[in-house]
XYZ file of C-alpha atoms in Angstrom:
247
model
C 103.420 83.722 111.345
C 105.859 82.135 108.851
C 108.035 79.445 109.747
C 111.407 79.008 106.606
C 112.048 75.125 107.136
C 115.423 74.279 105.492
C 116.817 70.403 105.360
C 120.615 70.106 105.034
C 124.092 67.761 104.988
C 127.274 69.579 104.237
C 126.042 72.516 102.463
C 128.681 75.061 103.893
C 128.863 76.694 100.511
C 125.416 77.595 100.095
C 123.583 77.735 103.765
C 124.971 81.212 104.913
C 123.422 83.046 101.422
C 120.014 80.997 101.935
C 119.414 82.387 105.732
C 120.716 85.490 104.770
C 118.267 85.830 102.422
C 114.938 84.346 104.965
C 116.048 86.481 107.579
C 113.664 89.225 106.914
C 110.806 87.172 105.956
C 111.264 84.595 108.663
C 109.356 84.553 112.289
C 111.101 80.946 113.181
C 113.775 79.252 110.858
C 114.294 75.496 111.442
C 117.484 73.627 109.894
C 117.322 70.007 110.302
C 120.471 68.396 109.499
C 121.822 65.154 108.814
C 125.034 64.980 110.639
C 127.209 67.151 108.446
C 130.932 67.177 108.808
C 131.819 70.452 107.435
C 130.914 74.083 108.411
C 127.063 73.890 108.180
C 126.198 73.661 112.414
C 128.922 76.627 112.844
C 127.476 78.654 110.233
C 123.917 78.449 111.072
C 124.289 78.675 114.634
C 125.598 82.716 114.074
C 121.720 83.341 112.566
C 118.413 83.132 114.950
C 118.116 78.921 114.012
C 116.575 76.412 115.747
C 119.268 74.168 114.419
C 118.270 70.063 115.244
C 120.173 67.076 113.838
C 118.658 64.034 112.593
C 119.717 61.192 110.533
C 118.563 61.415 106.840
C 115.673 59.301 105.615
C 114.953 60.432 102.124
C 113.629 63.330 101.005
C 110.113 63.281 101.652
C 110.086 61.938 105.080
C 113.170 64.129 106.089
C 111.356 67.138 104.976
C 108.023 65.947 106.621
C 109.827 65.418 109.825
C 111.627 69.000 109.532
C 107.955 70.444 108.845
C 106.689 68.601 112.141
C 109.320 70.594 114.128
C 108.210 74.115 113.279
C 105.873 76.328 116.147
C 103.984 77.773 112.544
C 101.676 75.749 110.713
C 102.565 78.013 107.567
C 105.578 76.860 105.960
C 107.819 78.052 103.601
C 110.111 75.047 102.185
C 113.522 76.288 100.821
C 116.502 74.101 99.788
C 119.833 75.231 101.426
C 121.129 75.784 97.528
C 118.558 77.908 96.992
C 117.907 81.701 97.983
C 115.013 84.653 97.711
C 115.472 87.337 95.845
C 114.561 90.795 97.031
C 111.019 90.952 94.601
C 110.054 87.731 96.054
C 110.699 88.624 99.548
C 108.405 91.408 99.236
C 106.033 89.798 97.779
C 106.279 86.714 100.610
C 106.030 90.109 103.292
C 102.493 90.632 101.570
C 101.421 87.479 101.927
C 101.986 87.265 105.510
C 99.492 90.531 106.088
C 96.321 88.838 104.684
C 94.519 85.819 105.370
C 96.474 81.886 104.117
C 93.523 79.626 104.612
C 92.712 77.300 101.798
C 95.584 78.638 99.572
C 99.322 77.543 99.039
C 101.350 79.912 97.306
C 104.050 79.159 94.228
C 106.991 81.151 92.594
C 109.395 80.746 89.649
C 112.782 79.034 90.563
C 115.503 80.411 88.421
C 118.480 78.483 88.308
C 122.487 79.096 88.462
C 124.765 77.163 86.917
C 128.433 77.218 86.967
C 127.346 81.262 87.659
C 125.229 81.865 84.547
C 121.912 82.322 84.947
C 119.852 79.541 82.887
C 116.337 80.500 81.106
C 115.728 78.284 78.506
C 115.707 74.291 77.998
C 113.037 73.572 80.206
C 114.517 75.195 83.383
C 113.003 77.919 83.871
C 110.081 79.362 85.207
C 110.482 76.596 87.082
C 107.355 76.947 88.896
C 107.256 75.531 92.662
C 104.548 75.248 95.422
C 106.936 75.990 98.436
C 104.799 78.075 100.816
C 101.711 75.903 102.417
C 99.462 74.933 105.904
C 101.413 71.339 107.025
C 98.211 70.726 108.631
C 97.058 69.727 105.037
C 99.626 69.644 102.742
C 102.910 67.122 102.758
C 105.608 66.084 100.965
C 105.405 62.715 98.955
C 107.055 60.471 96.451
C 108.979 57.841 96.119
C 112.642 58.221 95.880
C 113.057 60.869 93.561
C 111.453 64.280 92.727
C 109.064 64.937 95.963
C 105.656 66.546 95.528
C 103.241 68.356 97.848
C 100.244 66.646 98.228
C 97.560 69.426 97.838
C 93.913 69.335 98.563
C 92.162 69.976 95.435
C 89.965 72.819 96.856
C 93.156 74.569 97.532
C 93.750 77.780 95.321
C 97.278 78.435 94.495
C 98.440 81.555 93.879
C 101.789 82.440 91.660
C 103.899 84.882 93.812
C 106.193 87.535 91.922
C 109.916 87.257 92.173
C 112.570 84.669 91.815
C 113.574 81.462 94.279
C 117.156 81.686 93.116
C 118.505 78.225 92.856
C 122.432 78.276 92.857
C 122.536 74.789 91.459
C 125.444 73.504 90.057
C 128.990 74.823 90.597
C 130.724 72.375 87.815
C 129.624 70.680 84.995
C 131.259 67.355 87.053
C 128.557 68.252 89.712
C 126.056 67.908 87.546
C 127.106 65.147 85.582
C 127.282 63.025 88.963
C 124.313 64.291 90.786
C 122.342 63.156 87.219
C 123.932 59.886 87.116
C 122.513 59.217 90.975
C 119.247 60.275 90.427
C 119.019 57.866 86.995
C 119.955 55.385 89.256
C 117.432 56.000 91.319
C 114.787 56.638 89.153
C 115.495 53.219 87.387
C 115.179 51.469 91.007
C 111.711 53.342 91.057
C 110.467 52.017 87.508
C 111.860 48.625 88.323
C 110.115 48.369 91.798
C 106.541 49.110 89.864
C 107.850 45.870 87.564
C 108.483 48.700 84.327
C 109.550 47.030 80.924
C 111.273 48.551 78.404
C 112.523 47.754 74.660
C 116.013 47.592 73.503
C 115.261 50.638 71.503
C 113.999 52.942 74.739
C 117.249 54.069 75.914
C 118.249 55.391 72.794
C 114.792 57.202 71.550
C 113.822 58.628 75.378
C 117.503 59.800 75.730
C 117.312 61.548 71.545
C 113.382 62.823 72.398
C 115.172 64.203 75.644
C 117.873 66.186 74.113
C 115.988 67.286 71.310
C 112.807 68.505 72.930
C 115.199 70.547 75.362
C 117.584 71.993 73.062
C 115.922 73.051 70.102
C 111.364 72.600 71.356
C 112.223 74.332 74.718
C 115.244 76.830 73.522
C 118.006 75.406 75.333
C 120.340 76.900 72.668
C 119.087 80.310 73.567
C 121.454 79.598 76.613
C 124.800 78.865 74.603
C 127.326 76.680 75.691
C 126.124 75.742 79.149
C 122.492 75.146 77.481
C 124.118 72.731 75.001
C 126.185 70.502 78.145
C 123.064 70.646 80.021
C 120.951 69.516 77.363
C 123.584 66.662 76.668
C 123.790 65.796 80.344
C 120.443 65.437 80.360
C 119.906 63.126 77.637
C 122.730 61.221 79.143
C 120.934 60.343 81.931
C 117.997 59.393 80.750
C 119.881 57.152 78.640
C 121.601 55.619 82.064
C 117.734 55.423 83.342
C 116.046 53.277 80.315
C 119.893 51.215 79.980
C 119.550 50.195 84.104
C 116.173 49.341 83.092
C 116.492 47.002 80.583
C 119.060 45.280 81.882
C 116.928 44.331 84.624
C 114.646 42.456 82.935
């Protein structure tokens, strides 16, 4: 038995595609949601959702709580942006027909941005460990970029298909969604008492751009690989900056 465990606040443009897309693979979906204002309660309340609100506390302990909700101790963690595509849903199906214990099971997460499909620059395959027993594996981290915590006897084994990840609708999105989270990766390195030279914001944020766009193949991707890649650097940049100023 599979429970699809989805966290959410205000994601009326995406949540309808991502149940839509559990529903077959699904024995219990949980939404928790932070108190959104738009259409997300109306929307998920026409699907089979145990839909509970509950105000936001990060990422990791939000997701942790959502996890503790669920009548399944096998989890699949999706991100309301985020959707299955029909060779991953089969494969998920097989999985559910033969024995989970002492495995967690990944898949490639192929991203969409401003509707083109992005393969190159370091964003894709993507690879993610969203399927798992919450009796032993959680979410973790600090304030950015949560991790499972996996026992290391714990085989993991690379499903076939696609999590489609419908991530950015406007190069604006992106550009302020990176600024936040170089803010908040700079609050993380200067918690941990992190130094840096006056040089570091300008080599990380070059290293960045350049390892992406040329190393990883960004330019395969054409002009969207190019702003990415720039808007990538850029924060990094904004991280090391926020840093030294701190000092």
């Amino acid at each position: 038995m599979l429970s699809v465990v989805i966290i959410t606040k205000n994601e009326e443009r995406n949540i309808d595609r991502c149940l839509k897309s559990v529903e077959n693979i699904a024995d219990e979906i949980v939404v928790v949601d932070s108190f959104s204002t738009d259409e997300t309660e109306n929307i998920c309340k026409r699907y089979n959702v145990n839909f509970v609100q509950h105000e936001w506390q990060g990422y990791i302990q939000t997701k942790n709580h959502a996890n503790s909700l669920a009548s399944n101790n096998l989890i699949f963690s999706i991100d309301a942006d985020e959707a299955v595509s029909p060779k991953l849903e089969k494969a998920i199906l097989a999985i559910k027909k033969q024995s989970t214990d002492g495995k967690v099971f990944s898949m490639n997460r192929l991203m969409n941005y401003c509707g083109e499909w992005i393969r190159h620059g370091g964003w894709y395959p993507d690879t993610k460990v969203r399927i798992f027993d919450r009796r032993f594996v959680q979410w973790q981290g600090e304030k950015v970029h949560e991790t499972l915590a996996i026992p290391q006897n714990f085989e993991e084994i690379k499903l076939d298909g696609d999590l489609l990840h419908y991530s950015f609708y406007s190069v604006e999105q992106h550009r302020r969604q990176n600024e936040h989270f170089a803010h908040l990766s700079a609050e993380e390195a200067i918690e941990r008492g992190k130094k840096v030279g006056f040089l570091a914001p300008y080599t990380h944020s070059a290293w960045k751009f350049i390892r992406d766009y040329f190393f990883k193949g960004g330019f395969l991707d054409g002009r969207y690989g190019l702003i990415i890649s720039k808007i990538n650097s850029a924060g990094i940049f904004l991280k090391y900056q926020l840093i030294r100023k701190a000092k």
